Structure formats: structure tokens, C-alpha cells
PDB file of C-alpha atoms in Angstrom:
ATOM      1  CA  MET A   1      -1.351  -1.783  -7.903  1.00 81.00           C
ATOM      2  CA  SER A   2       0.363  -4.479  -6.390  1.00 83.00           C
ATOM      3  CA  ASN A   3       3.052  -6.991  -7.570  1.00 79.00           C
ATOM      4  CA  SER A   4       2.565 -10.760  -6.445  1.00 75.00           C
ATOM      5  CA  LEU A   5       6.026 -10.466  -5.056  1.00 64.00           C
ATOM      6  CA  ASP A   6       5.110  -7.724  -2.865  1.00 67.00           C
ATOM      7  CA  ARG A   7       2.156  -9.710  -1.196  1.00 63.00           C
ATOM      8  CA  PHE A   8       0.888  -7.645   1.282  1.00 62.00           C
ATOM      9  CA  ARG A   9       2.186  -4.249  -0.254  1.00 79.00           C
ATOM     10  CA  ILE A  10       0.105  -2.177  -2.325  1.00 85.00           C
ATOM     11  CA  LYS A  11       1.673   0.676  -4.595  1.00 85.00           C
ATOM     12  CA  LYS A  12      -0.314   3.707  -5.022  1.00 84.00           C
ATOM     13  CA  LEU A  13       0.380   5.430  -8.274  1.00 87.00           C
ATOM     14  CA  GLU A  14       1.036   9.481  -7.495  1.00 87.00           C
ATOM     15  CA  GLY A  15       1.593  12.239  -9.326  1.00 89.00           C
ATOM     16  CA  ARG A  16      -0.095  15.136 -11.344  1.00 89.00           C
ATOM     17  CA  PRO A  17      -3.470  13.936 -12.853  1.00 90.00           C
ATOM     18  CA  LEU A  18      -3.070  12.413 -16.666  1.00 90.00           C
ATOM     19  CA  LEU A  19      -5.113  13.343 -19.379  1.00 90.00           C
ATOM     20  CA  LEU A  20      -5.697  10.418 -21.642  1.00 86.00           C
ATOM     21  CA  PRO A  21      -7.595  11.889 -24.903  1.00 84.00           C
ATOM     22  CA  ILE A  22      -8.463   9.327 -27.602  1.00 80.00           C
ATOM     23  CA  GLU A  23      -6.938  11.562 -30.567  1.00 81.00           C
ATOM     24  CA  GLU A  24      -4.163  12.710 -28.667  1.00 82.00           C
ATOM     25  CA  GLN A  25      -1.006  11.814 -26.638  1.00 85.00           C
ATOM     26  CA  MET A  26      -1.273  11.197 -23.035  1.00 87.00           C
ATOM     27  CA  ARG A  27       0.056  14.343 -21.104  1.00 89.00           C
ATOM     28  CA  SER A  28      -0.470  15.986 -17.556  1.00 90.00           C
ATOM     29  CA  MET A  29      -3.696  17.960 -17.227  1.00 92.00           C
ATOM     30  CA  LYS A  30      -3.377  21.784 -17.130  1.00 92.00           C
ATOM     31  CA  ASP A  31      -4.763  23.820 -14.204  1.00 92.00           C
ATOM     32  CA  TYR A  32      -7.778  24.853 -16.091  1.00 94.00           C
ATOM     33  CA  GLU A  33      -8.567  21.422 -16.919  1.00 93.00           C
ATOM     34  CA  LEU A  34      -8.242  20.293 -13.109  1.00 93.00           C
ATOM     35  CA  LEU A  35     -10.624  22.984 -12.396  1.00 93.00           C
ATOM     36  CA  LYS A  36     -13.066  21.799 -14.787  1.00 94.00           C
ATOM     37  CA  ALA A  37     -12.578  18.034 -13.876  1.00 94.00           C
ATOM     38  CA  MET A  38     -13.604  19.143  -9.960  1.00 94.00           C
ATOM     39  CA  LYS A  39     -16.810  20.813 -11.179  1.00 95.00           C
ATOM     40  CA  ASP A  40     -17.759  17.758 -13.116  1.00 96.00           C
ATOM     41  CA  ILE A  41     -17.117  15.457 -10.273  1.00 95.00           C
ATOM     42  CA  LYS A  42     -19.320  17.654  -8.096  1.00 95.00           C
ATOM     43  CA  ARG A  43     -22.079  17.859 -10.743  1.00 95.00           C
ATOM     44  CA  ILE A  44     -21.987  14.056 -11.608  1.00 95.00           C
ATOM     45  CA  PHE A  45     -21.781  12.813  -7.762  1.00 94.00           C
ATOM     46  CA  LYS A  46     -24.338  15.570  -6.457  1.00 93.00           C
ATOM     47  CA  ASN A  47     -26.359  12.895  -4.741  1.00 94.00           C
ATOM     48  CA  LYS A  48     -23.647  10.830  -3.790  1.00 90.00           C
ATOM     49  CA  PRO A  49     -21.592  13.047  -1.300  1.00 91.00           C
ATOM     50  CA  GLU A  50     -19.311  10.156  -0.220  1.00 87.00           C
ATOM     51  CA  LEU A  51     -17.938   9.184  -3.583  1.00 87.00           C
ATOM     52  CA  ARG A  52     -17.960  12.868  -4.613  1.00 92.00           C
ATOM     53  CA  ASP A  53     -15.628  13.803  -1.540  1.00 91.00           C
ATOM     54  CA  ALA A  54     -13.564  10.690  -2.061  1.00 87.00           C
ATOM     55  CA  CYS A  55     -12.931  11.645  -5.703  1.00 89.00           C
ATOM     56  CA  ILE A  56     -12.061  15.494  -5.021  1.00 91.00           C
ATOM     57  CA  GLU A  57      -9.999  14.512  -2.167  1.00 89.00           C
ATOM     58  CA  GLN A  58      -7.912  11.995  -4.227  1.00 86.00           C
ATOM     59  CA  LEU A  59      -7.542  14.747  -7.312  1.00 88.00           C
ATOM     60  CA  GLN A  60      -6.246  17.312  -4.764  1.00 89.00           C
ATOM     61  CA  THR A  61      -3.992  14.787  -3.135  1.00 87.00           C
ATOM     62  CA  SER A  62      -2.635  14.097  -6.655  1.00 86.00           C
ATOM     63  CA  ILE A  63      -2.006  17.762  -7.322  1.00 85.00           C
ATOM     64  CA  LYS A  64      -0.160  18.277  -4.392  1.00 86.00           C
ATOM     65  CA  SER A  65       1.967  15.208  -4.395  1.00 84.00           C
ATOM     66  CA  SER A  66       5.733  15.598  -4.795  1.00 84.00           C
ATOM     67  CA  LYS A  67       6.282  11.989  -5.876  1.00 83.00           C
ATOM     68  CA  SER A  68       6.152  10.949  -9.557  1.00 85.00           C
ATOM     69  CA  THR A  69       4.948   7.420 -10.042  1.00 88.00           C
ATOM     70  CA  LEU A  70       2.294   8.107 -12.211  1.00 88.00           C
ATOM     71  CA  ASN A  71       3.689   7.223 -15.548  1.00 89.00           C
ATOM     72  CA  THR A  72       4.409   4.441 -18.207  1.00 91.00           C
ATOM     73  CA  SER A  73       7.647   3.599 -17.276  1.00 93.00           C
ATOM     74  CA  TYR A  74       7.127   3.206 -13.633  1.00 92.00           C
ATOM     75  CA  ILE A  75       4.030   1.119 -14.057  1.00 92.00           C
ATOM     76  CA  GLU A  76       6.291  -1.117 -16.831  1.00 93.00           C
ATOM     77  CA  ASN A  77       9.236  -1.403 -14.607  1.00 91.00           C
ATOM     78  CA  TYR A  78       7.171  -2.409 -11.631  1.00 89.00           C
ATOM     79  CA  ILE A  79       5.248  -5.210 -13.460  1.00 90.00           C
ATOM     80  CA  LEU A  80       8.420  -6.480 -14.893  1.00 90.00           C
ATOM     81  CA  LYS A  81      10.043  -6.726 -11.342  1.00 85.00           C
ATOM     82  CA  GLY A  82      11.512 -10.277 -10.672  1.00 80.00           C
ATOM     83  CA  ASN A  83      11.606 -13.509 -12.542  1.00 78.00           C
ATOM     84  CA  LYS A  84       7.929 -14.121 -13.110  1.00 80.00           C
ATOM     85  CA  ILE A  85       5.069 -14.401 -15.643  1.00 82.00           C
ATOM     86  CA  ASN A  86       3.943 -11.137 -16.222  1.00 89.00           C
ATOM     87  CA  VAL A  87       0.038 -11.426 -16.337  1.00 90.00           C
ATOM     88  CA  LEU A  88      -2.268  -8.447 -15.217  1.00 93.00           C
ATOM     89  CA  VAL A  89      -5.337  -9.088 -13.225  1.00 94.00           C
ATOM     90  CA  THR A  90      -8.208  -6.913 -12.728  1.00 95.00           C
ATOM     91  CA  TRP A  91     -11.761  -6.787 -11.309  1.00 95.00           C
ATOM     92  CA  ASN A  92     -14.367  -5.876 -14.201  1.00 93.00           C
ATOM     93  CA  GLY A  93     -11.648  -4.133 -15.771  1.00 88.00           C
ATOM     94  CA  SER A  94     -12.985  -3.072 -19.011  1.00 88.00           C
ATOM     95  CA  SER A  95     -12.018   0.727 -18.170  1.00 90.00           C
ATOM     96  CA  ASP A  96      -8.467  -0.527 -16.894  1.00 91.00           C
ATOM     97  CA  LYS A  97      -7.840  -2.073 -20.053  1.00 90.00           C
ATOM     98  CA  ILE A  98      -8.655   1.130 -21.985  1.00 89.00           C
ATOM     99  CA  ILE A  99      -6.389   3.129 -19.482  1.00 89.00           C
ATOM    100  CA  LEU A 100      -3.256   0.731 -20.055  1.00 91.00           C
ATOM    101  CA  ASN A 101      -3.883   1.058 -23.830  1.00 90.00           C
ATOM    102  CA  ARG A 102      -3.754   4.728 -23.636  1.00 89.00           C
ATOM    103  CA  LEU A 103      -0.826   4.675 -21.707  1.00 90.00           C
ATOM    104  CA  GLY A 104       1.003   2.294 -24.350  1.00 90.00           C
ATOM    105  CA  ILE A 105       1.130  -0.390 -22.052  1.00 92.00           C
ATOM    106  CA  THR A 106      -0.195  -3.238 -24.314  1.00 92.00           C
ATOM    107  CA  GLN A 107       2.649  -5.893 -24.164  1.00 92.00           C
ATOM    108  CA  PHE A 108       1.158  -7.995 -20.945  1.00 91.00           C
ATOM    109  CA  GLN A 109      -1.866 -10.513 -20.930  1.00 90.00           C
ATOM    110  CA  VAL A 110      -4.816  -9.420 -18.584  1.00 93.00           C
ATOM    111  CA  LEU A 111      -7.061 -11.651 -16.775  1.00 94.00           C
ATOM    112  CA  ASN A 112     -10.237 -10.246 -15.457  1.00 96.00           C
ATOM    113  CA  ILE A 113     -12.447 -11.609 -12.600  1.00 97.00           C
ATOM    114  CA  THR A 114     -15.962 -10.714 -12.392  1.00 97.00           C
ATOM    115  CA  CYS A 115     -19.058 -12.395 -10.661  1.00 97.00           C
ATOM    116  CA  TYR A 116     -22.515 -12.648 -12.063  1.00 96.00           C
ATOM    117  CA  ASP A 117     -25.718 -14.395 -11.899  1.00 96.00           C
ATOM    118  CA  LYS A 118     -25.225 -17.317 -14.731  1.00 94.00           C
ATOM    119  CA  TYR A 119     -28.786 -18.503 -14.799  1.00 95.00           C
ATOM    120  CA  PHE A 120     -30.975 -15.547 -13.602  1.00 94.00           C
ATOM    121  CA  ASP A 121     -31.830 -17.326 -10.112  1.00 95.00           C
ATOM    122  CA  GLN A 122     -29.620 -14.917  -7.965  1.00 95.00           C
ATOM    123  CA  ASN A 123     -27.033 -18.006  -7.703  1.00 97.00           C
ATOM    124  CA  PHE A 124     -23.859 -16.286  -8.551  1.00 98.00           C
ATOM    125  CA  PHE A 125     -20.654 -17.595 -10.124  1.00 98.00           C
ATOM    126  CA  LEU A 126     -17.115 -16.219  -9.871  1.00 98.00           C
ATOM    127  CA  LYS A 127     -15.429 -16.264 -13.374  1.00 97.00           C
ATOM    128  CA  LEU A 128     -11.539 -15.486 -14.234  1.00 96.00           C
ATOM    129  CA  GLU A 129     -11.181 -14.911 -18.201  1.00 96.00           C
ATOM    130  CA  LYS A 130      -8.865 -13.634 -20.616  1.00 93.00           C
ATOM    131  CA  PHE A 131      -9.384 -10.312 -21.989  1.00 88.00           C
ATOM    132  CA  GLY A 132      -9.551 -10.042 -25.587  1.00 81.00           C
ATOM    133  CA  ASN A 133     -10.798 -13.256 -26.561  1.00 88.00           C
ATOM    134  CA  LYS A 134     -13.015 -13.822 -23.579  1.00 89.00           C
ATOM    135  CA  GLN A 135     -11.887 -17.432 -22.937  1.00 92.00           C
ATOM    136  CA  ILE A 136     -13.107 -18.681 -19.500  1.00 95.00           C
ATOM    137  CA  ILE A 137      -9.949 -19.945 -17.603  1.00 95.00           C
ATOM    138  CA  PHE A 138     -11.881 -20.569 -14.150  1.00 96.00           C
ATOM    139  CA  GLU A 139     -15.357 -20.553 -12.949  1.00 97.00           C
ATOM    140  CA  THR A 140     -16.960 -21.549  -9.698  1.00 97.00           C
ATOM    141  CA  GLU A 141     -20.129 -21.173  -8.044  1.00 97.00           C
ATOM    142  CA  ILE A 142     -19.988 -19.150  -4.905  1.00 97.00           C
ATOM    143  CA  GLY A 143     -23.765 -19.087  -3.598  1.00 96.00           C
ATOM    144  CA  THR A 144     -26.838 -16.901  -3.460  1.00 96.00           C
ATOM    145  CA  PHE A 145     -26.942 -13.526  -2.906  1.00 96.00           C
ATOM    146  CA  ASN A 146     -30.513 -11.515  -2.684  1.00 94.00           C
ATOM    147  CA  LYS A 147     -30.058  -8.193  -5.082  1.00 92.00           C
ATOM    148  CA  ASN A 148     -31.256  -6.842  -8.162  1.00 91.00           C
ATOM    149  CA  GLY A 149     -29.100  -7.206 -11.298  1.00 92.00           C
ATOM    150  CA  ARG A 150     -26.659  -9.836 -12.656  1.00 95.00           C
ATOM    151  CA  LEU A 151     -23.599  -8.631 -11.282  1.00 96.00           C
ATOM    152  CA  LEU A 152     -22.101  -8.372  -7.668  1.00 96.00           C
ATOM    153  CA  ASN A 153     -19.608  -5.569  -7.125  1.00 94.00           C
ATOM    154  CA  LEU A 154     -16.249  -6.135  -5.557  1.00 94.00           C
ATOM    155  CA  GLU A 155     -17.336  -5.764  -1.966  1.00 92.00           C
ATOM    156  CA  GLU A 156     -20.178  -7.925  -2.184  1.00 95.00           C
ATOM    157  CA  THR A 157     -18.338 -10.719  -3.875  1.00 96.00           C
ATOM    158  CA  HIS A 158     -15.618 -10.299  -1.488  1.00 95.00           C
ATOM    159  CA  ARG A 159     -18.081 -11.188   1.278  1.00 93.00           C
ATOM    160  CA  MET A 160     -19.062 -13.957  -0.409  1.00 95.00           C
ATOM    161  CA  VAL A 161     -15.745 -15.867  -0.495  1.00 96.00           C
ATOM    162  CA  CYS A 162     -13.751 -14.376   2.612  1.00 94.00           C
ATOM    163  CA  SER A 163     -14.905 -14.103   6.109  1.00 88.00           C
ATOM    164  CA  ARG A 164     -11.646 -12.055   7.336  1.00 84.00           C
ATOM    165  CA  LYS A 165     -11.803  -8.535   8.514  1.00 80.00           C
ATOM    166  CA  HIS A 166      -9.302  -6.932   6.358  1.00 77.00           C
ATOM    167  CA  LYS A 167      -7.760  -3.584   7.268  1.00 74.00           C
ATOM    168  CA  THR A 168      -8.884  -1.542   4.845  1.00 69.00           C
ATOM    169  CA  ASP A 169      -9.346   2.171   3.992  1.00 66.00           C
ATOM    170  CA  SER A 170     -12.491   3.866   2.626  1.00 65.00           C
ATOM    171  CA  LEU A 171     -14.325   1.397   0.018  1.00 60.00           C
ATOM    172  CA  HIS A 172     -13.661   4.322  -2.502  1.00 66.00           C
ATOM    173  CA  ASP A 173      -9.907   4.108  -2.001  1.00 78.00           C
ATOM    174  CA  PRO A 174      -8.227   2.515  -4.665  1.00 82.00           C
ATOM    175  CA  ARG A 175      -5.927   0.619  -2.422  1.00 84.00           C
ATOM    176  CA  THR A 176      -8.970  -1.077  -1.063  1.00 87.00           C
ATOM    177  CA  ASP A 177      -9.957  -1.931  -4.480  1.00 89.00           C
ATOM    178  CA  VAL A 178      -6.613  -3.798  -4.903  1.00 90.00           C
ATOM    179  CA  LYS A 179      -6.419  -5.609  -1.602  1.00 89.00           C
ATOM    180  CA  LEU A 180      -9.999  -7.114  -2.107  1.00 91.00           C
ATOM    181  CA  THR A 181      -9.224  -8.048  -5.872  1.00 93.00           C
ATOM    182  CA  LYS A 182      -5.842  -9.689  -4.439  1.00 92.00           C
ATOM    183  CA  CYS A 183      -7.809 -11.673  -1.699  1.00 93.00           C
ATOM    184  CA  ILE A 184     -10.502 -12.818  -4.479  1.00 95.00           C
ATOM    185  CA  PHE A 185      -7.617 -13.694  -6.808  1.00 94.00           C
ATOM    186  CA  ASP A 186      -5.935 -15.739  -4.099  1.00 93.00           C
ATOM    187  CA  TYR A 187      -9.263 -17.623  -3.748  1.00 95.00           C
ATOM    188  CA  ILE A 188      -9.399 -18.441  -7.304  1.00 96.00           C
ATOM    189  CA  VAL A 189      -5.810 -19.845  -6.981  1.00 94.00           C
ATOM    190  CA  ARG A 190      -6.340 -21.890  -4.218  1.00 94.00           C
ATOM    191  CA  ILE A 191      -9.265 -23.867  -5.696  1.00 95.00           C
ATOM    192  CA  PHE A 192      -8.054 -24.210  -9.559  1.00 95.00           C
ATOM    193  CA  GLY A 193      -4.387 -24.652  -8.628  1.00 93.00           C
ATOM    194  CA  TYR A 194      -1.349 -22.203  -9.475  1.00 88.00           C
ATOM    195  CA  GLN A 195      -0.218 -24.768 -12.054  1.00 89.00           C
ATOM    196  CA  ASN A 196      -3.455 -25.233 -13.745  1.00 91.00           C
ATOM    197  CA  LEU A 197      -3.326 -21.409 -14.034  1.00 90.00           C
ATOM    198  CA  THR A 198       0.219 -21.019 -15.506  1.00 86.00           C
ATOM    199  CA  LYS A 199      -0.392 -23.700 -18.145  1.00 86.00           C
ATOM    200  CA  HIS A 200      -2.311 -21.105 -19.997  1.00 82.00           C
ATOM    201  CA  TYR A 201       0.981 -18.968 -20.059  1.00 75.00           C
ATOM    202  CA  GLU A 202       3.559 -21.593 -20.947  1.00 63.00           C
TER     203      GLU A 202
END
């Protein structure tokens, strides 16, 4: 995650992995649950070794980490830092919203960015909408992309709106996702205007 006050800084949440069951309270994963998670990752991504290895590496790094930033208090305090309007921005963030709800972080408004083929003609539109009521705040055409399916992924969308070569880690590293999402959001703000955006939260 990245606070807008830390324009180029990305905070990676670290600590023992959390279990977020629907009917139970959030808690740290037990050893046998971690072993099962690793087996499931290897099975699910059997034919996608790059993604499988990235997930396993991230899980192992989290287990060994001496830091403890993977908790509700740290996340809330980080979001609330500074005198600003507190709005979360996600990329195709339905799963992010579920995780936030399970963590009990429900007091912030959430904006979602997506990029889709609006008219089934491989001409794609970038859209910023409010979670919950799906109100479209901003939408703009960004051009043609030859692919099957109506949605562009994060990396494809970023290529459409930014020609810069960002210094990034693996495409499967969460810090890369945050960096590309920030860049796309900056693109939206430049076109839409900061004042027009903040009018929705006055």
C-alpha cells in the first residue's frame, strides 16, 4: 500500500500470514495451516511455475519476517496519517474490499479502477467508480488493444497510458501492483482534475 503523502514510497505489509475466515475472527495462521496453504498453492498453480514460485516465496518471507505490520491497527494508522481526505484506491479491487471488511476496516470510502471494452470492439475505456453504489466518477477512452475478453489487466492498462519504464520488481510482486496502480490513478487525476475528484467527498 502507499499513502499519497509518500508519493514514491510503498509500504509492504509484513508479518505472519493471517487467516480471514467468514464465520470466525481474524487470526494468525497456524503451522499446519501454512503447510496446507503451500500445498494448495503448488497444486493450484501447477502449470504456472512463475506465479507459483512467487506465491511460495512471499509466504516463506512472511513466515520468517521479524516485522509486524500486517495488522488492522497499523493499516488504519497508516491510512489516517496526515491532514487529508481518506479514500482508498484499488485496481479491480473486489477481493481487496472483502479483505478490508474481514479486517474490520470499513470506515473509508473506496474507489475502484478498471479498464474494459465498453462496446465489444476492442476499444478500451478507463473507469473510476465508487465501490458500493458503482457510481462512475470518471471514464475516458484510452485506445485499442487486441485481446480476447473485455477487461485489460493492470500491466496492459499501464502500457496504454504510460510510456515510462518504471523501476519495478517481478510483475507478481505486490509492490509492482501498487506502483502501477498509483501511476494509472495519477493519469486519471491529471485528466479529470484533483478539484473535480474531491468534490465527491466534500
